[in-house]
PDB file of C-alpha atoms and ligand atoms in Angstrom:
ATOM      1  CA  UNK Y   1      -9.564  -7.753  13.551  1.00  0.00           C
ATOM      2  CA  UNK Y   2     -13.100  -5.925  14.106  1.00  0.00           C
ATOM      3  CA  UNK Y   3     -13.752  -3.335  10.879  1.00  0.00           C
ATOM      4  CA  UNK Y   4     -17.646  -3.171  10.887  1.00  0.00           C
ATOM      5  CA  UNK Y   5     -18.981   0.008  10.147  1.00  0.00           C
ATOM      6  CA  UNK Y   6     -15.712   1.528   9.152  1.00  0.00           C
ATOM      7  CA  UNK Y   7     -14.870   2.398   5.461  1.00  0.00           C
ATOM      8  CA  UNK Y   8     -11.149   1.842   4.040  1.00  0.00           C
ATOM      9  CA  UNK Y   9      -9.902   2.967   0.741  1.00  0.00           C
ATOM     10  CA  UNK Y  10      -7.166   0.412  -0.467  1.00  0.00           C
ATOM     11  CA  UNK Y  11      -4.952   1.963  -3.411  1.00  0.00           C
ATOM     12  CA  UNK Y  12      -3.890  -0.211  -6.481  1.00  0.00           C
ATOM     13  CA  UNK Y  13      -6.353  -2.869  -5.068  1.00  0.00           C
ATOM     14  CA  UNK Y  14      -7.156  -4.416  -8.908  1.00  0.00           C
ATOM     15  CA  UNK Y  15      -4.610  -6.866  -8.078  1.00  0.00           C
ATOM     16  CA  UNK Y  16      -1.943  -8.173  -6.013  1.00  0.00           C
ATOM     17  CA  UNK Y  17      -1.030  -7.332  -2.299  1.00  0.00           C
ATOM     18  CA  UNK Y  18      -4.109  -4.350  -2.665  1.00  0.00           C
ATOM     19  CA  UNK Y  19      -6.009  -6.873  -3.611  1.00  0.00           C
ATOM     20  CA  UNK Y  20      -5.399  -9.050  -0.653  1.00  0.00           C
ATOM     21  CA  UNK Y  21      -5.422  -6.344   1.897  1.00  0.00           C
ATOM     22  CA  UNK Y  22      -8.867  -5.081   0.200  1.00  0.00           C
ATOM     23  CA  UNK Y  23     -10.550  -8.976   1.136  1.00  0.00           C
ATOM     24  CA  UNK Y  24      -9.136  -8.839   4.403  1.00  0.00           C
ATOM     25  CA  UNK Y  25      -9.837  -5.558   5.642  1.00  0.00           C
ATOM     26  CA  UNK Y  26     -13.943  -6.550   3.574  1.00  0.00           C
ATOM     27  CA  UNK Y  27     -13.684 -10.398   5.863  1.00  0.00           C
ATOM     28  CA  UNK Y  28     -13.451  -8.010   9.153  1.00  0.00           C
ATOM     29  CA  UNK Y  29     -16.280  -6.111   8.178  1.00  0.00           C
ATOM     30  CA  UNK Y  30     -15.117  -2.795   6.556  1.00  0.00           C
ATOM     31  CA  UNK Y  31     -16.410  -1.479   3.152  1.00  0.00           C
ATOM     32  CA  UNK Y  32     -13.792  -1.003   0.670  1.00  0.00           C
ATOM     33  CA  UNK Y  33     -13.092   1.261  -1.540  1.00  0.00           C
ATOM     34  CA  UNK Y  34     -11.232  -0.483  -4.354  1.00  0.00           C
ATOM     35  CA  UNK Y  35      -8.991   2.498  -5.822  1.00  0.00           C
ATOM     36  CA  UNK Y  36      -6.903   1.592  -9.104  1.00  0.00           C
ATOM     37  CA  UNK Y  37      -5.736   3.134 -12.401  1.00  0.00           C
ATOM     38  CA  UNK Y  38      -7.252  -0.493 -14.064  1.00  0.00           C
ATOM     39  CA  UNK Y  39     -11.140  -0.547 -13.396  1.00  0.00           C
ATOM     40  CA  UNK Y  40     -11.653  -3.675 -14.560  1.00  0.00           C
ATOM     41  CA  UNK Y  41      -9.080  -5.427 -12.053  1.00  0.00           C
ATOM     42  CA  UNK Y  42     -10.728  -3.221  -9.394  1.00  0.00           C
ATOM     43  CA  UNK Y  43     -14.286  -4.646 -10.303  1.00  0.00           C
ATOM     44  CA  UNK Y  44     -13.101  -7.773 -10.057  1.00  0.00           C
ATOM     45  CA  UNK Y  45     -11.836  -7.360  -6.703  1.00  0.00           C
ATOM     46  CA  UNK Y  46     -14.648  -6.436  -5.974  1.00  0.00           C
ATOM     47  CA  UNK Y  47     -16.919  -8.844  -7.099  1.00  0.00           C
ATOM     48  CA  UNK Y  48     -15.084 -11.013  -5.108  1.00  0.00           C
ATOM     49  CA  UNK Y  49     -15.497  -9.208  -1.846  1.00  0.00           C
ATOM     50  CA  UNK Y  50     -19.229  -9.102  -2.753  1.00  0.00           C
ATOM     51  CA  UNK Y  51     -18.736 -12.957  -2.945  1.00  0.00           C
ATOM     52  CA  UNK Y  52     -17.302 -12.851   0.276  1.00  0.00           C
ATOM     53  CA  UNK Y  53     -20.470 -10.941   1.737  1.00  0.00           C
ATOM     54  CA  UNK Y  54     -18.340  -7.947   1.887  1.00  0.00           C
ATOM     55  CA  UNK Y  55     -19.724  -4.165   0.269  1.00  0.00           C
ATOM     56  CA  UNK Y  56     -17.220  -2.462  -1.632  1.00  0.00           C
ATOM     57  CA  UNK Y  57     -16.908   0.392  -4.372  1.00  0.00           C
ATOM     58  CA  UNK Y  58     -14.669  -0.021  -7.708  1.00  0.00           C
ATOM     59  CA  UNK Y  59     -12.660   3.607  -7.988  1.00  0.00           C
ATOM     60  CA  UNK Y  60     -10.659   4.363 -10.975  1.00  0.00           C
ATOM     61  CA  UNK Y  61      -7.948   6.384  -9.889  1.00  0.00           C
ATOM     62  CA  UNK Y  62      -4.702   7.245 -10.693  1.00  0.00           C
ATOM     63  CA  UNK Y  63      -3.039   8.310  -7.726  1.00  0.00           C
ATOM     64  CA  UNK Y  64      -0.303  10.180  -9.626  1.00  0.00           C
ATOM     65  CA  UNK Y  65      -3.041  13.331 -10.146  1.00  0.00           C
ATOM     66  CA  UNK Y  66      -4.784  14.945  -7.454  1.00  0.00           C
ATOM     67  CA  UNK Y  67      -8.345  15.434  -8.927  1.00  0.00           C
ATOM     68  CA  UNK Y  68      -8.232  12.164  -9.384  1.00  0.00           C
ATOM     69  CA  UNK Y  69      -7.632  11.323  -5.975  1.00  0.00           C
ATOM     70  CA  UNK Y  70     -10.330  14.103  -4.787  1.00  0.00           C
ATOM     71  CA  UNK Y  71     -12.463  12.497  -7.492  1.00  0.00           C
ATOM     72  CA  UNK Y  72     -11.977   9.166  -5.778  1.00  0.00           C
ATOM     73  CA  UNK Y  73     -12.519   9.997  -2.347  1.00  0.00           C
ATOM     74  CA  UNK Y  74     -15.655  12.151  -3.069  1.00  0.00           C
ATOM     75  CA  UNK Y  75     -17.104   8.650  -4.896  1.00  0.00           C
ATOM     76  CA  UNK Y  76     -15.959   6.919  -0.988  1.00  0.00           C
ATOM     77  CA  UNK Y  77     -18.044   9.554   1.010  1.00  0.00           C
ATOM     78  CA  UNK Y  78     -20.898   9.927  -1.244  1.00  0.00           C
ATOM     79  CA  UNK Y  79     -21.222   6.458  -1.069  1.00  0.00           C
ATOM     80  CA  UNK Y  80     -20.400   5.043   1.822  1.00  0.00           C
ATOM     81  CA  UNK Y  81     -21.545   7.195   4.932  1.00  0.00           C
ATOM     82  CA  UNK Y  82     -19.029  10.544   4.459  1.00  0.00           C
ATOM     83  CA  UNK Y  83     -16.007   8.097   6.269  1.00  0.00           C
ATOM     84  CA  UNK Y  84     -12.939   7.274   6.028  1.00  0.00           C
ATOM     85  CA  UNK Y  85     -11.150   5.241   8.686  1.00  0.00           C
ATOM     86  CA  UNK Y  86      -8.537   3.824   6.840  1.00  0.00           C
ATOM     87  CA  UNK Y  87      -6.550   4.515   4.098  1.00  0.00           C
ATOM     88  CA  UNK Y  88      -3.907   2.019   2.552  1.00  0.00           C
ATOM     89  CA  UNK Y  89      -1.739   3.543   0.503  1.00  0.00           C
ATOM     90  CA  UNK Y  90      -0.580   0.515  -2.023  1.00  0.00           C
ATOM     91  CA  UNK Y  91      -0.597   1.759  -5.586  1.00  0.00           C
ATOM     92  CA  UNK Y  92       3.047   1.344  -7.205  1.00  0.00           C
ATOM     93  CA  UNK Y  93       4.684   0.743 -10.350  1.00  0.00           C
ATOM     94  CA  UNK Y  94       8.560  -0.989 -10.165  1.00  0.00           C
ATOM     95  CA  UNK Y  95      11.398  -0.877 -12.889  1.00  0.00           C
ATOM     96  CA  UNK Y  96      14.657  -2.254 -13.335  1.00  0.00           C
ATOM     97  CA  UNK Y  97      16.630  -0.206 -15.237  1.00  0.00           C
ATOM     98  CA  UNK Y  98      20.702   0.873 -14.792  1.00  0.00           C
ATOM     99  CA  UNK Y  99      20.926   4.309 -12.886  1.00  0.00           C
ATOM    100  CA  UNK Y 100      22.996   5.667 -16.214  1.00  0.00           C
ATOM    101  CA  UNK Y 101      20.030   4.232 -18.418  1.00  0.00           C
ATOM    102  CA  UNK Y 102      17.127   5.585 -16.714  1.00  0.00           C
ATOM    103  CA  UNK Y 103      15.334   8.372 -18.683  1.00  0.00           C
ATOM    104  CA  UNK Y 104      13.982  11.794 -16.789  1.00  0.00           C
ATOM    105  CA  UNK Y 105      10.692  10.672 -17.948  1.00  0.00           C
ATOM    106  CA  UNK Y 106      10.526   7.550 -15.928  1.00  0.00           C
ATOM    107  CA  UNK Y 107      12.106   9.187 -12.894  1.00  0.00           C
ATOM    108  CA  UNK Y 108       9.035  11.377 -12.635  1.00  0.00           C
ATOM    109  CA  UNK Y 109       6.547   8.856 -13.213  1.00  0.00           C
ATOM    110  CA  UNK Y 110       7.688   6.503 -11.071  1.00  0.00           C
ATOM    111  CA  UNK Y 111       8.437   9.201  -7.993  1.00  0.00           C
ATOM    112  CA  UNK Y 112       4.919  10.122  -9.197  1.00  0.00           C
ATOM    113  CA  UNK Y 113       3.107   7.331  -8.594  1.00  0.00           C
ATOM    114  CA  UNK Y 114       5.294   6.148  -5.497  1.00  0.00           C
ATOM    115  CA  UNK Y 115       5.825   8.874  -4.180  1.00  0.00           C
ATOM    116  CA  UNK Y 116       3.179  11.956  -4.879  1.00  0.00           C
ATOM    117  CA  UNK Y 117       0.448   9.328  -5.067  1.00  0.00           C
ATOM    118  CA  UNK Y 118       0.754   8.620  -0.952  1.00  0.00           C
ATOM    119  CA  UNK Y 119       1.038  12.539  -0.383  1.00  0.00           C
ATOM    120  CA  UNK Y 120      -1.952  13.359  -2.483  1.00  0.00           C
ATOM    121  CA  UNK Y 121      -4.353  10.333  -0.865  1.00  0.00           C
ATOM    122  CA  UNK Y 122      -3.218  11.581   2.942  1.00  0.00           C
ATOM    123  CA  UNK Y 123      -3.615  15.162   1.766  1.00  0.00           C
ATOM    124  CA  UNK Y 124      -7.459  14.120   0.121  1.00  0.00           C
ATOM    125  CA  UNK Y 125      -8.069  12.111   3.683  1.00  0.00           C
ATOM    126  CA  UNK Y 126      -6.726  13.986   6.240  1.00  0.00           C
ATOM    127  CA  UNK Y 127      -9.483  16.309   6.913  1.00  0.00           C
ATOM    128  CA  UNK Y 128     -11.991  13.867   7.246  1.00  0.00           C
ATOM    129  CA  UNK Y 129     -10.334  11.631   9.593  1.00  0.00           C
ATOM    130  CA  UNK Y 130      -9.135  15.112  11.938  1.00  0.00           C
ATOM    131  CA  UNK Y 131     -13.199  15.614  11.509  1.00  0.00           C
ATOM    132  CA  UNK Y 132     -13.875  12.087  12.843  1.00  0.00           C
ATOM    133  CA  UNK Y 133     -10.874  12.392  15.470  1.00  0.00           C
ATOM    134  CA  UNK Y 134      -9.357   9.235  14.280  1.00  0.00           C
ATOM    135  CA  UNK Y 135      -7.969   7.268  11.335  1.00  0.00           C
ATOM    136  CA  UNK Y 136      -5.663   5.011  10.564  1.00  0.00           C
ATOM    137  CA  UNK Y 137      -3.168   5.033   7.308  1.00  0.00           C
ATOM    138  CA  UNK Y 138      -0.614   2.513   6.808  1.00  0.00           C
ATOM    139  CA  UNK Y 139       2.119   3.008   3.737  1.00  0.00           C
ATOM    140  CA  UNK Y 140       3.556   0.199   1.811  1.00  0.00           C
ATOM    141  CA  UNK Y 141       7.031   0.596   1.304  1.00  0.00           C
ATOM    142  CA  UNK Y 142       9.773  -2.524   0.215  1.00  0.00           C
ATOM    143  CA  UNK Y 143      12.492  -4.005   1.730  1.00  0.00           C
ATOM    144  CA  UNK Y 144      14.607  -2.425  -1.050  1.00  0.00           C
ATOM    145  CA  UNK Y 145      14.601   0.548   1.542  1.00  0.00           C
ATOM    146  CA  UNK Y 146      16.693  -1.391   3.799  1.00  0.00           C
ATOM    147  CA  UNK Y 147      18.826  -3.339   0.919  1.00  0.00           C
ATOM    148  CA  UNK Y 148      19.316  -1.047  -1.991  1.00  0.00           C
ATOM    149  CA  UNK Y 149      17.107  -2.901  -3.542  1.00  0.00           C
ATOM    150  CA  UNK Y 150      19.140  -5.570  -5.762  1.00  0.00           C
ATOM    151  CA  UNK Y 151      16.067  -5.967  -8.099  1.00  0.00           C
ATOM    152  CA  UNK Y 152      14.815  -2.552  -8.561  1.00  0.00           C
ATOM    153  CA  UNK Y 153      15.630   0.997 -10.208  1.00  0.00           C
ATOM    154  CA  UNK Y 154      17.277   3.762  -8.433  1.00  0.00           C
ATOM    155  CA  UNK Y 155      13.956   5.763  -9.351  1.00  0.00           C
ATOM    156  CA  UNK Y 156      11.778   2.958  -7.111  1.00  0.00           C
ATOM    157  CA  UNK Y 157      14.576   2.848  -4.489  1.00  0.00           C
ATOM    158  CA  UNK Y 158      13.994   6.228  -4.287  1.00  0.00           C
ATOM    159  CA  UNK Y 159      10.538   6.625  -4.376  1.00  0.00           C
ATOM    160  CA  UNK Y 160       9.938   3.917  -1.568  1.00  0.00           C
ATOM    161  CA  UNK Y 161      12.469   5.214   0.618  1.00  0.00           C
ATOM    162  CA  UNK Y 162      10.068   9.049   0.713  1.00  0.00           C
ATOM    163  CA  UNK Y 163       7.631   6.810   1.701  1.00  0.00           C
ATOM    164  CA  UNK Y 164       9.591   5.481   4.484  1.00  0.00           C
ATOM    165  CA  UNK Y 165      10.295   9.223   5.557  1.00  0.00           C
ATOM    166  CA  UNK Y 166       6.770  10.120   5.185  1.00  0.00           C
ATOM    167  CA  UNK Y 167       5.389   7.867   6.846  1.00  0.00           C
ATOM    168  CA  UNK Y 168       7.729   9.108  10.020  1.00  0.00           C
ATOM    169  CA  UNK Y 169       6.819  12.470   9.188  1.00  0.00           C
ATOM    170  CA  UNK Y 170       2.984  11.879   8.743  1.00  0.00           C
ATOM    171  CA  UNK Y 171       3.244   9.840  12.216  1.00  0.00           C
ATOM    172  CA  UNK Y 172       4.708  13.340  14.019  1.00  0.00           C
ATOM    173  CA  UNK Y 173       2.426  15.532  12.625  1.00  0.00           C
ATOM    174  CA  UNK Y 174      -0.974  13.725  12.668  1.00  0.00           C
ATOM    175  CA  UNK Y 175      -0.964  11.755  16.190  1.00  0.00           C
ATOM    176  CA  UNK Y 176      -2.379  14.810  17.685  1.00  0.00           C
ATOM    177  CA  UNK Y 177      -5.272  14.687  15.533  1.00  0.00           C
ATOM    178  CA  UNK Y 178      -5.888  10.635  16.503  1.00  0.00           C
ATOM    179  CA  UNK Y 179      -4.348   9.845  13.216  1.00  0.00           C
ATOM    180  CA  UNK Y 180      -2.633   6.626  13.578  1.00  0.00           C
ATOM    181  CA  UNK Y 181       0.056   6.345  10.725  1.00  0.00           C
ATOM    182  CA  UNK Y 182       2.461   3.325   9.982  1.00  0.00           C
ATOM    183  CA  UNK Y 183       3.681   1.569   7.374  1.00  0.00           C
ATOM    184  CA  UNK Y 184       4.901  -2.046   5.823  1.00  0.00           C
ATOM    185  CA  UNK Y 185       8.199  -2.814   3.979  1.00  0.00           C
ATOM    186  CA  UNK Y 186       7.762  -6.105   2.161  1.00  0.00           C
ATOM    187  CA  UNK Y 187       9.889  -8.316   1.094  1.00  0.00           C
ATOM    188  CA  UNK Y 188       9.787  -9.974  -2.514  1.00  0.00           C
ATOM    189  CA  UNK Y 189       6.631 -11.547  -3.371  1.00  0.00           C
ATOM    190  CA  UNK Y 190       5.347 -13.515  -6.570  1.00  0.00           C
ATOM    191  CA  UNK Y 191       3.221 -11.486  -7.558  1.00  0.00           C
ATOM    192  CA  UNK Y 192       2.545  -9.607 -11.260  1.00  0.00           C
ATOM    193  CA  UNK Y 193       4.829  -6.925 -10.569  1.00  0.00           C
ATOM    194  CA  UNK Y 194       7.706  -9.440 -10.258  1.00  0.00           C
ATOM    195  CA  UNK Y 195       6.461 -11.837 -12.548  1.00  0.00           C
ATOM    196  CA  UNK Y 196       8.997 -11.063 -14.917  1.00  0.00           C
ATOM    197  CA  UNK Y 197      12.502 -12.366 -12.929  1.00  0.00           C
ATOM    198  CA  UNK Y 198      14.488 -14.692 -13.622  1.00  0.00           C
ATOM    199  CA  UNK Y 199      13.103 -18.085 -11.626  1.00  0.00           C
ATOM    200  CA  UNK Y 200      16.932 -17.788 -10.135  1.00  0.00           C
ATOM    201  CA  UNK Y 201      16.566 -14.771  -8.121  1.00  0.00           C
ATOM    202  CA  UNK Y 202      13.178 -16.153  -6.726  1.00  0.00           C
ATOM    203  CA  UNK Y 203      15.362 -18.920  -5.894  1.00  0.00           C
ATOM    204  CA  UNK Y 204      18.380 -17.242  -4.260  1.00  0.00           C
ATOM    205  CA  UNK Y 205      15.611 -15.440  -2.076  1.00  0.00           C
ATOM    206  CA  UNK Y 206      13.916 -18.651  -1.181  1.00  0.00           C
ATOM    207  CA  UNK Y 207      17.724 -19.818  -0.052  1.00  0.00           C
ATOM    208  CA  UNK Y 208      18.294 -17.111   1.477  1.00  0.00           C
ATOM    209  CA  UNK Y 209      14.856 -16.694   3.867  1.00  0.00           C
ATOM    210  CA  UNK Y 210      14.698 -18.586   7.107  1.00  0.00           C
ATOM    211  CA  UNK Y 211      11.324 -19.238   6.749  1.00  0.00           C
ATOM    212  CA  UNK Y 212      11.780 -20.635   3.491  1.00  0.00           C
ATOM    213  CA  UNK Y 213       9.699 -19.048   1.297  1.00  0.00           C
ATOM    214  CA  UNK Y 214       8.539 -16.159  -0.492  1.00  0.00           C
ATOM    215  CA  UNK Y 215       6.176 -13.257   1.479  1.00  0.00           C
ATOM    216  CA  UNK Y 216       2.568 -14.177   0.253  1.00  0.00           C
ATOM    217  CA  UNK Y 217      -0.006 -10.885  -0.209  1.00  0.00           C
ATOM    218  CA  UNK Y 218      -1.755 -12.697   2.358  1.00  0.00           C
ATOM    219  CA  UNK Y 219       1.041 -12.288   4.672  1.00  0.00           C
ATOM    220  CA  UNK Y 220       0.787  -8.740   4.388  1.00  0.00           C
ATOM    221  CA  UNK Y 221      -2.420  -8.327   4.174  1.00  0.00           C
ATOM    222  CA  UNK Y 222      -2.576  -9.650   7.626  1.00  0.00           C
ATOM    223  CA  UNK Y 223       0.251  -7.355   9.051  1.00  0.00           C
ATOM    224  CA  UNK Y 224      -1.686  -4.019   7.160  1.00  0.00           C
ATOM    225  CA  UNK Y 225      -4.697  -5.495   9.082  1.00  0.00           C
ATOM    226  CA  UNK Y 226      -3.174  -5.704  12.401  1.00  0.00           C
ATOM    227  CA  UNK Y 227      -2.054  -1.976  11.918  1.00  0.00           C
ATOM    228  CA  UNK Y 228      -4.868  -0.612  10.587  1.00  0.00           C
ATOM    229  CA  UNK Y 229      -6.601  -1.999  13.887  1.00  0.00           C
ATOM    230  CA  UNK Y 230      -7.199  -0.682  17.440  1.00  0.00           C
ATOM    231  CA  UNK Y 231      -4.881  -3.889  18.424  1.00  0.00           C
ATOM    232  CA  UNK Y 232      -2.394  -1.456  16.952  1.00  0.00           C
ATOM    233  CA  UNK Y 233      -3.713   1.882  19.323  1.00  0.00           C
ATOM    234  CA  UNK Y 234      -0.082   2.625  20.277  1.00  0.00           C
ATOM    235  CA  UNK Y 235       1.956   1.484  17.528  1.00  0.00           C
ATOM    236  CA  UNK Y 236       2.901   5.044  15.668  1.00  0.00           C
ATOM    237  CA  UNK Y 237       4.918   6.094  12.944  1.00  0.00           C
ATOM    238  CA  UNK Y 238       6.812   2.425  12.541  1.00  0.00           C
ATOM    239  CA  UNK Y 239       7.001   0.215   9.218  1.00  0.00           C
ATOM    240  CA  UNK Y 240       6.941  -3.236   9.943  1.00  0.00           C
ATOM    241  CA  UNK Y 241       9.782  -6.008   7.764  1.00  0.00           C
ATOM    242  CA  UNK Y 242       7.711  -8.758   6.431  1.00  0.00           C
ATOM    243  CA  UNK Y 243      10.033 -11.197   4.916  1.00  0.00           C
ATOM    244  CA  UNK Y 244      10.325 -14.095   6.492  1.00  0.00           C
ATOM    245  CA  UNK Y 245      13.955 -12.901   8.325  1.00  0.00           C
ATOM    246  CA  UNK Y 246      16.069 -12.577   5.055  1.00  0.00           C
ATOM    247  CA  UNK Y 247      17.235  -9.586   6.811  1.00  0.00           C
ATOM    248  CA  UNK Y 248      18.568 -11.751   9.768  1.00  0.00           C
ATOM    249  CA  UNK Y 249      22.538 -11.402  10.462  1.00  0.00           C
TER     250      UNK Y 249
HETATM  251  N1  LIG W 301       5.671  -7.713  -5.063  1.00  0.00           N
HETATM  252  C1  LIG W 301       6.764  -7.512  -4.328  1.00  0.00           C
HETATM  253  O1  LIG W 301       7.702  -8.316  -4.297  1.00  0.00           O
HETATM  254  C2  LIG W 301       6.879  -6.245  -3.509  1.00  0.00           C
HETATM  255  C3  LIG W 301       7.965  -6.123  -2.651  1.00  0.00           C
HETATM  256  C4  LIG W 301       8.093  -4.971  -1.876  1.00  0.00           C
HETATM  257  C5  LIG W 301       7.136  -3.973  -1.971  1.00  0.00           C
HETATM  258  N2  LIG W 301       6.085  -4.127  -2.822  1.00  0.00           N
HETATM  259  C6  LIG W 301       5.103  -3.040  -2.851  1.00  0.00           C
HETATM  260  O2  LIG W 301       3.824  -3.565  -2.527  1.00  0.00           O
HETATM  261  C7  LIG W 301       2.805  -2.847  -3.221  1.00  0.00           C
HETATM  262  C8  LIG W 301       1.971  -3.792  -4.034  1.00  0.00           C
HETATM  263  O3  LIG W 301       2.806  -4.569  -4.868  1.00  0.00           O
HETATM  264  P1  LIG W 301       2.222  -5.710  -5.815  1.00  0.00           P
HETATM  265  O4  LIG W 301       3.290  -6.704  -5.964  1.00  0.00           O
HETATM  266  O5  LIG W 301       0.868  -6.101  -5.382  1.00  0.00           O
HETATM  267  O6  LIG W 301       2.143  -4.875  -7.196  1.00  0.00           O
HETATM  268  P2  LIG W 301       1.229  -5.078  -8.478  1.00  0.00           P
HETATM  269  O7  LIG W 301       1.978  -4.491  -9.620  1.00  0.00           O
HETATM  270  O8  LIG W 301       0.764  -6.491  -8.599  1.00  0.00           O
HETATM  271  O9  LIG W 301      -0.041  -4.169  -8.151  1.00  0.00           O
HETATM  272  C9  LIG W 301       0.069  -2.780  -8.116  1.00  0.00           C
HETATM  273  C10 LIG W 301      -1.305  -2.187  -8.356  1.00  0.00           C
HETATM  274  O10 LIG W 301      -1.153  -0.759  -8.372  1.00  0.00           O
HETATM  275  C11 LIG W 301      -1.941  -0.244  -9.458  1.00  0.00           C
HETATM  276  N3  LIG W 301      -1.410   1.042  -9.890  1.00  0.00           N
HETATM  277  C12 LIG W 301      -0.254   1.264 -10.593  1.00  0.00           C
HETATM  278  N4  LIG W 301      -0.142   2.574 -10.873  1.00  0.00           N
HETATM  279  C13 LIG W 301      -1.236   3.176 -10.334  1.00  0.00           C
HETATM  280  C14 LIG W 301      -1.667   4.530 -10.302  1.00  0.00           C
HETATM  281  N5  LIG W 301      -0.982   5.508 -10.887  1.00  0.00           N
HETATM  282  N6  LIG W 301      -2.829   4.803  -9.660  1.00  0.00           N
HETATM  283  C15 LIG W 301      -3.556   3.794  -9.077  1.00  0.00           C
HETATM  284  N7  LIG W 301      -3.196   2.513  -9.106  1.00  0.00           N
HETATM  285  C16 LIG W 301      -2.036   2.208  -9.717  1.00  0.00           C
HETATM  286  C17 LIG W 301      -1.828  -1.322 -10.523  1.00  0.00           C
HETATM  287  O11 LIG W 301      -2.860  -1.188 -11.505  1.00  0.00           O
HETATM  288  C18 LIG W 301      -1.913  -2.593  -9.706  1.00  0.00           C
HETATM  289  O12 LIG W 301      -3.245  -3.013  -9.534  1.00  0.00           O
HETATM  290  C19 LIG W 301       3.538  -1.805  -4.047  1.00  0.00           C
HETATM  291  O13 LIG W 301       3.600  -0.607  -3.297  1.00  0.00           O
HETATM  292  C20 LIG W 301       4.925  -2.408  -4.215  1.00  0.00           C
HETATM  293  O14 LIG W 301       5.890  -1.423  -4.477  1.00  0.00           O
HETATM  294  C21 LIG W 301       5.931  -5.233  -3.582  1.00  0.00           C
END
């Protein structure tokens, strides 16, 4: 996929799938904007896009408030040309806690950052990309929108499944504008933020997976890629499964 000269801000890129997505979107030529509440995970990813040959920009952010968002999208345009072509909106935090257990507090954080967090980077992008007459956004969500999600909190359930709905809402309201919106629900990946199961759900997944393994942030990387690409032009308001067919029945 063909990025050069276009500039994508990749959310919760310090580490993990944003990460990934952040080095692939840099390898086809677009400059980065690294956006994360942790700064020094975001330099890092970085430094390794620089490594690469790629440019990129280390944003602290916390997409949960909206000056910090503005804040982080004025940094993008005063640095890298007044674009934005892409924005990937990645940044999440997951819990599992029992629906009776789970405090008012966390609710709100975690529909906060899930949730808010993708309204308040589309709302900070949105006129830019209507000024540039095109754009592309692409939402992570999780397969726990399609299963209940056996490993996560009612609160992240929640939270992923308004992404879902956005990103069907964002898709009717923005295609006019040559605003190309679509999302990703992953399925369950090693990375930090599931670091702490138990080795015997990784393995019941593994079992369970046609393909026989679980999704790598490469593999997603590639898919946000794909959307976030012209090869994409007519592919609008959809979120792609990438998990290997553990959904198969
Ligand atoms: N890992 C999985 O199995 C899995 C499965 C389905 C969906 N997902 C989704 O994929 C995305 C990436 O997951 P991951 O496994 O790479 O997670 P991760 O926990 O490894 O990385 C998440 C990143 O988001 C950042 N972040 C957290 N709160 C933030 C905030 N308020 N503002 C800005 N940045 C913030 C973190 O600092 C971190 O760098 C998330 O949306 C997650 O919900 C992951």
């Amino acid at each position: 996929m063909e990025f050069t000269g276009q500039t994508a801000i990749v959310t919760g890129a310090a580490r993990g799938f944003g990460r990934a997505i952040a080095r692939r979107l840099a390898r086809g030529g677009a400059r980065i904007v690294v956006a994360d509440i942790n700064l020094p995970g975001a330099e890092k990813t970085v430094a390794l896009i620089r490594k690469d040959g790629g440019e990129a920009l280390a944003a602290q952010a916390d997409v949960a408030s909206a000056a910090s968002v503005e804040a982080m999208v004025k940094a993008a345009l005063g640095t890298f040309d007044g674009r934005v072509d892409i924005l990937v909106n990645n940044a999440a935090i997951w819990t599992l806690v029992p629906t009776e257990e789970l405090s008012e507090t966390d609710w709100d954080r975690m529909v906060d950052v899930n949730m808010k967090g993708v309204f308040l980077c589309c709302k900070a992008v949105i006129p830019i990309m209507k000024r540039q007459k095109r754009g592309h956004i692409v939402n992570i969500a999780s397969i726990a929108t399609r299963t209940g999600g056996t490993f996560a909190g009612l609160h992240y359930v929640a939270s992923k499944g308004g992404v879902l709905a956005m990103t069907k809402k964002l898709g009717k309201e923005l295609g006019q504008y040559g605003i190309v919106v679509n999302g990703v629900n992953p399925g369950t990946s090693q990375t930090e933020m599931t670091a702490t199961w138990d080795p015997t759900i990784i393995e019941g997944i593994i079992r369970n997976t046609p393909l026989g393994r679980t999704v790598t942030p490469e593999d997603i990387a590639d898919t946000v890629a794909f959307l976030a690409s012209d090869a994409a032009r007519f592919v609008h308001g959809e979120t792609v499964e990438v998990n290997g067919g553990i959904l198969c029945d």
